[in-house]
Amino acid sequence: MKVLRQTSHSYVERHSQQLHLYHFKLHFKTLRVEYKTCFPLPFHGSILDHSLACVHPILGLPEEDILHFPSFHPRLNSNHCLDLDLDLDQDQDRDQDQDQNSS
């Protein structure tokens, strides 16, 4: 699975047989997925972002445009809704700890 492109409202994952377009909203530090759209591969053309602010070109992305988001941690919340955590503070704290340890 590769995350191809992310905006403030969506991101695209490439799987072996499908593209998955997730639309989400940010709730505090958690990205809550509102819905997911799947497109079979090969897919030709573009996907228009839910916000109408951005078009995702899917095929022929240059390598530098393929983005990876290791800080996304999918989980199911109590409402069985897929959440993606953004551990922004923890990541910053971890970086500061490493800086202090190395000095």
Coordinates of C-alpha atoms in Angstrom, one line a residue:
M1 CA 0.0 0.0 0.0
K2 CA 1.3 3.5 -0.9
V3 CA -0.2 6.8 0.1
L4 CA 0.0 8.8 -3.2
R5 CA -1.3 12.2 -2.3
Q6 CA -2.8 13.9 0.7
T7 CA -4.7 17.2 1.1
S8 CA -6.4 18.8 4.1
H9 CA -9.6 16.7 3.3
S10 CA -8.5 13.5 1.6
Y11 CA -5.7 11.2 0.8
V12 CA -5.2 8.4 -1.8
E13 CA -3.8 5.0 -1.2
R14 CA -2.7 2.7 -3.9
H15 CA -3.3 -1.0 -3.3
S16 CA -2.5 -3.9 -5.6
Q17 CA -6.0 -4.0 -7.2
Q18 CA -7.6 -0.7 -6.2
L19 CA -7.1 2.9 -5.4
H20 CA -8.7 4.0 -2.1
L21 CA -9.7 7.7 -1.7
Y22 CA -10.4 8.6 1.9
H23 CA -12.3 11.8 2.9
F24 CA -11.8 13.0 6.4
K25 CA -12.3 15.8 8.9
L26 CA -9.9 16.8 11.6
H27 CA -11.3 16.4 15.1
F28 CA -8.8 17.9 17.5
K29 CA -5.7 15.7 16.7
T30 CA -7.6 12.8 15.2
L31 CA -8.5 12.5 11.5
R32 CA -12.0 11.0 11.3
V33 CA -12.7 9.3 8.0
E34 CA -16.1 10.2 6.7
Y35 CA -16.2 7.8 3.8
K36 CA -13.9 5.8 1.5
T37 CA -14.2 5.4 -2.3
C38 CA -12.6 2.6 -4.1
F39 CA -11.5 2.7 -7.7
P40 CA -10.4 -0.5 -9.6
L41 CA -7.0 -0.4 -11.3
P42 CA -5.9 0.5 -13.9
F43 CA -7.5 3.8 -13.3
H44 CA -7.2 6.5 -16.0
G45 CA -7.9 10.2 -15.3
S46 CA -8.1 12.2 -12.1
I47 CA -10.0 12.2 -8.8
L48 CA -11.6 15.4 -7.7
D49 CA -11.1 16.2 -4.0
H50 CA -14.3 16.4 -1.9
S51 CA -13.4 20.0 -1.1
L52 CA -13.3 20.8 -4.8
A53 CA -10.0 22.5 -4.0
C54 CA -7.5 20.0 -5.4
V55 CA -7.3 17.4 -8.2
H56 CA -5.3 14.2 -7.6
P57 CA -3.5 13.0 -10.7
I58 CA -3.2 9.3 -10.1
L59 CA -1.1 7.8 -12.8
G60 CA 2.3 9.0 -13.8
L61 CA 3.1 10.7 -10.4
P62 CA 6.8 11.6 -10.2
E63 CA 8.6 9.8 -7.4
E64 CA 9.0 12.9 -5.3
D65 CA 5.2 13.3 -5.3
I66 CA 4.6 9.9 -3.7
L67 CA 4.1 10.8 -0.1
H68 CA 4.3 8.5 2.9
F69 CA 2.6 9.2 6.2
P70 CA 4.0 6.9 8.9
S71 CA 2.5 9.0 11.7
F72 CA -1.0 7.8 10.6
H73 CA -2.2 5.1 13.0
P74 CA -5.6 3.7 11.8
R75 CA -7.8 2.4 14.5
L76 CA -11.5 1.7 15.1
N77 CA -13.1 3.9 17.7
S78 CA -16.1 3.0 19.9
N79 CA -18.5 3.9 17.1
H80 CA -16.8 1.5 14.7
C81 CA -15.6 4.5 12.7
L82 CA -12.1 4.5 11.3
D83 CA -9.9 7.1 13.0
L84 CA -6.5 8.1 11.9
D85 CA -4.4 9.5 14.8
L86 CA -2.0 12.4 14.2
D87 CA 0.4 12.2 17.1
L88 CA 1.9 15.6 16.4
D89 CA 2.9 16.4 19.9
Q90 CA 4.3 13.0 20.6
D91 CA 6.4 13.1 17.5
Q92 CA 7.8 16.5 18.5
D93 CA 8.5 15.3 22.0
R94 CA 10.3 12.2 20.7
D95 CA 12.5 14.4 18.5
Q96 CA 13.3 16.6 21.4
D97 CA 14.2 13.6 23.5
Q98 CA 16.5 12.3 20.9
D99 CA 18.2 15.7 20.6
Q100 CA 18.8 15.8 24.4
N101 CA 20.1 12.2 24.5
S102 CA 22.5 12.9 21.7
S103 CA 24.1 15.9 23.3

